Amino acid sequence: MGLVIASIRLKRFEMPLRTPFKTSLQTVTERKSLLVEVADASGLKGYGECVAFTTPWYTEETVASCRFVIETVLVPLLTGRTLTHPSEVWELFKAVKGNRMAKAAVETAVWDLYAKRRGMPLWQLLGGSPQAVPAGVVVAADKAKIAGGVAEAALNGYRRIKIKVSPASDMELLKKVVADHPELLFFADANGAFDEASFGALLELDRAGFSLIEQPFGEQEWKLHARAKKEMKTPICLDESIKSSDDVQRMIDERAGDVVVLKMGRLGGWSETLKTMELCRRYAIGMWVGGMIEFGVSKAHNLALASLPGITLPGDFSDSRHFWERDIIEPEIKVENGRVALSRKAGIGYEVHFENSLLQ
Ligand code: OSB
Ligand code: MG
């Protein structure tokens, strides 16, 4: 029974963050996004979310570039097609260079639709474990708010906390915060803020007790990452550098990291992410699912991803209310006892409630 892609609609929406999100690269105070809704001939709908930002501060793509590529290139490639499996979407998009976030927004929507037609939760269709997914929150704030942010997260039940760091971080404060919470797992995320000149500060961070350090150097700094892996005891985790399974192969070949962050938007959707996971499993590379201040549709796909074999560490899974006054899915994502339960409903398992956002 073929899956006919009868229509593809794009909806634009935006929402302010409850509190500003501060990294060494950018302070984010609001999020604009696109929702992709694909429908089959019977009117059944699948959803994907575009995770690009408004400006290219984190990745090259933007909301506007994604909108352009989706509307003018991807929608015409897919509309009216009959598919036997959602993995065909990645193949159909092959002639389109790059633009992985645009592709992922559409491709993930087709996977949701496919799972709904099969009447199965996406996580189950992909062979995931039914257990609740370990949550993880990020503290992206000024120095004065780090200790308080960590204490609050611990009170809210989070067992994994990621702290944004840079060469300008107060290393003594970080050491103290980590030492004060021996029950928690701490990740440090540098978003590429270090360079050769600040290598010494990174070595200082190596003594703070983090379980891993995410992307200390720029996305193309393979040699510096290899040096860090060699000289440091804290595992090196690559986030921005991982845009395809080939990048993981390069990390392995150049001994440039121990762990990878999977972001489906950056990888181009489910197909390339599943391929990347296979490679990681083969080489016993640790994996976890990263977030980008997303709404619930992307989070729901990410929860399915986190249920799959080979995910070794808790991902960026916070409560919908952490970033948003009101998420666009119902029920909202709830963190309970440090975990998020997987929905038993078909597809991504959540209803999309667009009226919760601005600019419908
Ligand atoms: O580097 O992981 C990152 C947010 C925006 C852009 C990049 C990153 C992040 C986060 C957010 O760390 C984590 C989350 O959504 O919970
Ligand atoms: Mg990161």
XYZ file of C-alpha atoms and ligand atoms in Angstrom:
377
model
C 0.000 0.000 0.000
C 1.713 3.140 -1.207
C 1.815 6.364 0.728
C 0.605 9.198 -1.494
C 1.867 12.617 -0.445
C -1.287 14.547 -1.266
C -0.319 17.893 0.217
C 2.429 19.675 2.118
C 1.702 22.802 4.106
C 4.060 25.149 5.886
C 3.033 27.116 8.940
C 5.080 29.906 10.401
C 5.021 30.601 14.104
C 6.994 32.323 16.836
C 7.232 32.487 20.586
C 9.301 34.355 23.169
C 11.521 32.288 25.501
C 10.555 32.437 29.157
C 14.138 33.442 29.990
C 16.975 34.550 27.690
C 19.278 31.728 26.581
C 22.919 32.871 26.741
C 25.797 31.200 24.939
C 29.215 32.504 23.952
C 27.814 32.918 20.418
C 24.388 34.440 20.907
C 21.657 35.368 23.339
C 18.321 33.926 22.197
C 15.172 35.646 23.447
C 12.565 34.433 20.973
C 12.203 31.597 18.516
C 10.679 31.706 15.064
C 9.988 28.427 13.379
C 8.201 26.543 10.626
C 5.964 23.577 11.001
C 5.630 21.173 8.082
C 2.343 19.313 7.751
C 2.201 16.508 5.194
C -1.100 14.805 4.450
C -1.986 11.612 2.624
C -5.040 11.181 0.396
C -7.236 10.306 3.392
C -6.288 13.518 5.201
C -4.079 11.842 7.800
C -1.312 14.274 8.823
C 2.345 14.018 9.754
C 4.438 16.761 11.328
C 8.006 17.995 11.181
C 9.602 21.106 12.642
C 12.259 23.316 11.136
C 14.970 23.901 13.766
C 17.003 26.591 11.958
C 17.376 29.940 13.700
C 16.413 33.349 12.308
C 20.048 34.242 11.577
C 22.997 31.928 10.769
C 24.760 32.181 14.162
C 24.661 28.451 14.927
C 24.342 26.794 11.523
C 24.344 28.184 7.995
C 20.644 27.671 7.402
C 17.995 30.119 8.574
C 14.210 30.066 8.869
C 14.039 32.124 5.663
C 16.453 29.881 3.726
C 14.530 26.806 4.863
C 11.231 28.322 3.856
C 12.622 29.148 0.429
C 14.128 25.694 -0.133
C 11.096 23.839 1.189
C 8.600 25.848 -0.868
C 10.481 26.120 -4.131
C 12.458 22.870 -4.244
C 11.375 20.191 -1.771
C 7.592 20.516 -1.927
C 7.507 20.169 -5.748
C 9.817 17.122 -5.503
C 7.494 15.350 -3.102
C 3.936 16.485 -3.804
C 1.858 13.830 -5.565
C 4.519 11.152 -5.131
C 3.689 7.662 -4.025
C 6.194 6.284 -1.537
C 6.528 2.779 -0.197
C 8.755 3.869 2.682
C 9.833 7.212 4.216
C 13.501 6.379 3.606
C 12.788 7.217 -0.062
C 12.472 10.901 0.815
C 16.202 11.289 1.492
C 16.869 9.688 -1.920
C 14.379 11.993 -3.629
C 16.143 14.995 -2.074
C 19.601 13.816 -3.064
C 19.997 16.213 -5.988
C 19.510 19.131 -3.579
C 22.843 20.148 -2.041
C 23.115 20.801 1.682
C 20.085 22.466 3.266
C 19.776 19.616 5.718
C 17.517 21.439 8.172
C 15.048 22.189 5.394
C 15.154 18.547 4.295
C 14.789 17.269 7.858
C 11.692 19.387 8.484
C 9.944 17.702 5.549
C 11.451 14.224 5.862
C 10.609 13.844 9.559
C 6.999 14.823 8.807
C 6.778 11.943 6.318
C 8.109 9.483 8.923
C 5.423 10.659 11.355
C 2.745 10.198 8.705
C 4.057 6.739 7.821
C 4.003 5.610 11.468
C 0.474 6.986 11.885
C -0.709 5.033 8.844
C 0.787 1.916 10.393
C -0.958 2.808 13.656
C 2.301 2.574 15.568
C 4.328 4.938 17.733
C 7.371 6.092 15.767
C 9.719 4.866 18.510
C 8.209 1.390 18.252
C 8.305 1.332 14.462
C 12.034 2.101 14.665
C 12.734 -0.579 17.256
C 13.080 1.623 20.321
C 12.789 0.669 23.961
C 9.504 1.603 25.700
C 11.254 2.958 28.787
C 10.941 6.597 29.763
C 13.776 8.692 28.341
C 16.265 10.276 30.789
C 15.860 14.058 30.782
C 18.568 16.687 30.680
C 18.470 20.446 31.011
C 20.834 23.215 30.054
C 21.970 26.138 32.173
C 22.809 28.919 29.734
C 23.102 31.962 31.949
C 25.492 34.564 33.372
C 28.063 33.486 35.922
C 25.952 34.823 38.804
C 23.062 32.558 37.848
C 24.885 29.267 37.265
C 24.854 27.844 40.806
C 21.201 28.842 41.274
C 20.243 27.411 37.894
C 21.851 24.079 38.740
C 20.192 23.929 42.171
C 16.808 24.693 40.633
C 17.275 22.049 37.926
C 18.185 19.465 40.580
C 15.047 20.394 42.529
C 12.995 19.909 39.358
C 14.270 16.337 39.138
C 16.902 16.669 36.413
C 19.817 14.277 36.820
C 21.830 15.579 33.860
C 22.774 19.217 33.598
C 24.628 20.883 30.771
C 26.437 24.132 31.477
C 27.514 26.526 28.735
C 31.227 27.313 29.098
C 33.903 29.426 27.389
C 37.528 30.419 28.060
C 36.081 33.283 30.131
C 34.204 30.903 32.469
C 35.022 31.003 36.164
C 36.708 27.596 36.403
C 36.745 27.616 40.230
C 33.015 28.264 40.301
C 32.400 25.414 37.835
C 34.536 23.050 39.926
C 32.551 23.971 43.015
C 29.156 23.580 41.338
C 30.078 20.117 40.041
C 31.595 19.079 43.398
C 28.483 20.311 45.255
C 26.236 17.886 43.318
C 27.910 14.471 43.220
C 24.529 12.911 42.390
C 24.261 14.732 39.048
C 25.822 14.157 35.648
C 27.390 17.354 34.297
C 28.150 18.169 30.653
C 30.057 21.306 29.594
C 29.148 22.835 26.215
C 31.619 25.323 24.719
C 29.974 25.854 21.308
C 33.440 26.149 19.788
C 34.564 29.012 22.054
C 38.105 27.721 22.626
C 41.093 27.983 20.279
C 44.767 27.154 20.356
C 45.532 30.238 22.450
C 43.010 29.255 25.124
C 44.024 25.580 25.282
C 45.309 26.166 28.812
C 41.854 27.234 29.994
C 40.455 24.025 28.508
C 42.986 21.997 30.501
C 41.719 23.811 33.569
C 38.164 22.760 32.678
C 39.450 19.193 32.387
C 39.854 19.198 36.175
C 36.298 20.323 36.928
C 34.690 16.869 36.910
C 32.466 17.126 33.832
C 31.346 13.855 32.247
C 32.157 15.286 28.853
C 32.986 18.526 27.111
C 30.940 19.347 24.051
C 32.539 21.052 21.041
C 35.452 22.913 22.641
C 36.727 24.151 19.239
C 35.231 25.294 15.935
C 33.413 22.836 13.711
C 36.374 22.339 11.356
C 39.055 22.158 14.059
C 39.657 18.412 13.774
C 43.325 18.634 14.749
C 42.663 20.670 17.889
C 39.953 18.242 18.917
C 42.358 15.339 18.392
C 44.906 17.122 20.564
C 42.272 17.690 23.265
C 41.250 14.028 23.165
C 44.875 13.021 23.590
C 45.773 15.429 26.362
C 42.561 15.466 28.400
C 40.824 12.949 30.595
C 37.320 14.396 30.060
C 35.688 12.723 27.028
C 35.473 15.006 23.986
C 32.043 15.222 22.416
C 31.405 16.718 18.979
C 28.185 18.615 18.277
C 28.561 21.313 15.577
C 31.169 19.204 13.689
C 28.716 16.351 13.078
C 26.644 17.167 9.972
C 26.690 13.713 8.380
C 27.779 10.150 9.026
C 30.950 10.989 7.069
C 31.828 13.508 9.777
C 31.579 10.740 12.382
C 33.867 8.610 10.207
C 36.321 11.494 10.121
C 36.131 11.894 13.903
C 36.972 8.207 14.256
C 39.769 8.261 11.664
C 41.395 11.361 13.140
C 40.754 10.334 16.757
C 39.093 13.716 17.232
C 36.388 12.753 19.718
C 34.786 10.084 21.888
C 31.086 10.925 21.805
C 28.691 12.559 19.323
C 25.570 14.667 19.657
C 22.843 13.658 17.223
C 20.761 16.526 15.905
C 18.320 15.379 13.274
C 17.968 18.863 11.801
C 21.685 19.168 11.223
C 21.961 15.609 9.871
C 19.062 16.024 7.441
C 16.388 13.887 9.082
C 15.748 10.328 10.150
C 17.490 8.478 7.308
C 20.901 10.069 7.746
C 20.553 9.934 11.535
C 19.826 6.190 11.477
C 22.808 5.674 9.200
C 25.010 7.727 11.545
C 23.837 5.668 14.514
C 24.808 2.441 12.779
C 28.322 3.743 12.312
C 28.532 4.865 15.948
C 27.345 1.456 17.148
C 29.917 -0.306 14.986
C 32.751 1.725 16.533
C 31.214 1.925 20.042
C 31.024 5.712 19.852
C 28.814 7.177 22.587
C 25.730 9.061 21.415
C 23.100 11.352 22.829
C 20.296 13.436 21.378
C 20.890 17.173 21.308
C 18.387 19.997 21.422
C 18.311 23.472 19.917
C 15.625 25.225 21.948
C 12.910 23.410 20.056
C 9.186 23.072 20.229
C 7.321 19.880 20.932
C 7.125 18.457 17.416
C 10.895 18.271 17.141
C 11.135 17.083 20.756
C 8.668 14.279 20.037
C 10.819 13.064 17.125
C 13.877 13.385 19.376
C 12.253 11.295 22.108
C 11.723 8.496 19.581
C 15.372 8.845 18.604
C 16.500 8.661 22.231
C 14.648 5.350 22.667
C 16.838 3.609 20.076
C 19.718 1.254 20.878
C 23.127 2.879 21.171
C 22.041 6.093 22.880
C 24.392 5.994 25.830
C 23.827 9.329 27.586
C 20.867 11.537 28.585
C 19.980 14.098 25.942
C 18.675 17.685 25.887
C 15.172 16.830 27.077
C 13.628 19.473 29.250
C 10.033 20.124 30.188
C 8.015 22.155 27.640
C 7.666 24.828 30.311
C 11.419 25.207 30.627
C 11.592 27.304 27.467
C 7.927 28.017 26.674
C 4.892 29.472 28.340
C 2.876 27.116 26.149
C 4.255 24.497 23.758
C 2.589 23.691 20.406
C 1.859 20.069 21.322
C -0.642 18.440 23.638
C 0.012 16.971 26.019
C 3.139 19.029 26.633
C 6.492 17.387 27.383
C 6.601 16.587 31.105
C 9.706 15.663 33.040
C 8.846 13.353 35.921
C 11.443 11.852 38.228
C 14.116 12.948 35.786
C 12.520 11.219 32.817
C 10.069 11.804 29.964
C 7.596 9.001 29.280
C 7.166 7.899 25.661
C 3.726 8.367 24.174
C 1.853 5.165 23.309
C -0.003 6.920 20.475
C 0.751 6.499 16.792
C 3.454 8.526 15.044
C 5.139 11.199 17.154
C 2.348 10.591 19.681
C 1.334 14.193 20.345
C -1.339 16.439 18.914
C -0.260 19.705 17.364
C -2.065 22.709 18.815
C -1.071 25.543 16.699
C -3.368 28.054 18.318
C -0.957 28.021 21.284
C 1.565 30.007 19.243
C 1.657 33.460 17.713
C 1.376 34.004 13.946
C -0.806 31.088 13.000
O 24.990 23.654 21.281
O 23.608 22.285 22.003
C 23.840 23.393 21.565
C 20.760 25.596 21.776
C 20.846 26.286 20.598
C 21.912 26.050 19.774
C 22.875 25.136 20.134
C 22.786 24.400 21.296
C 21.705 24.666 22.148
C 21.510 24.005 23.411
C 20.077 23.817 23.825
O 22.422 23.685 24.135
C 19.794 22.610 24.602
C 18.309 22.332 24.681
O 17.545 22.644 23.742
O 17.900 21.784 25.704
Mg 26.146 21.926 21.768
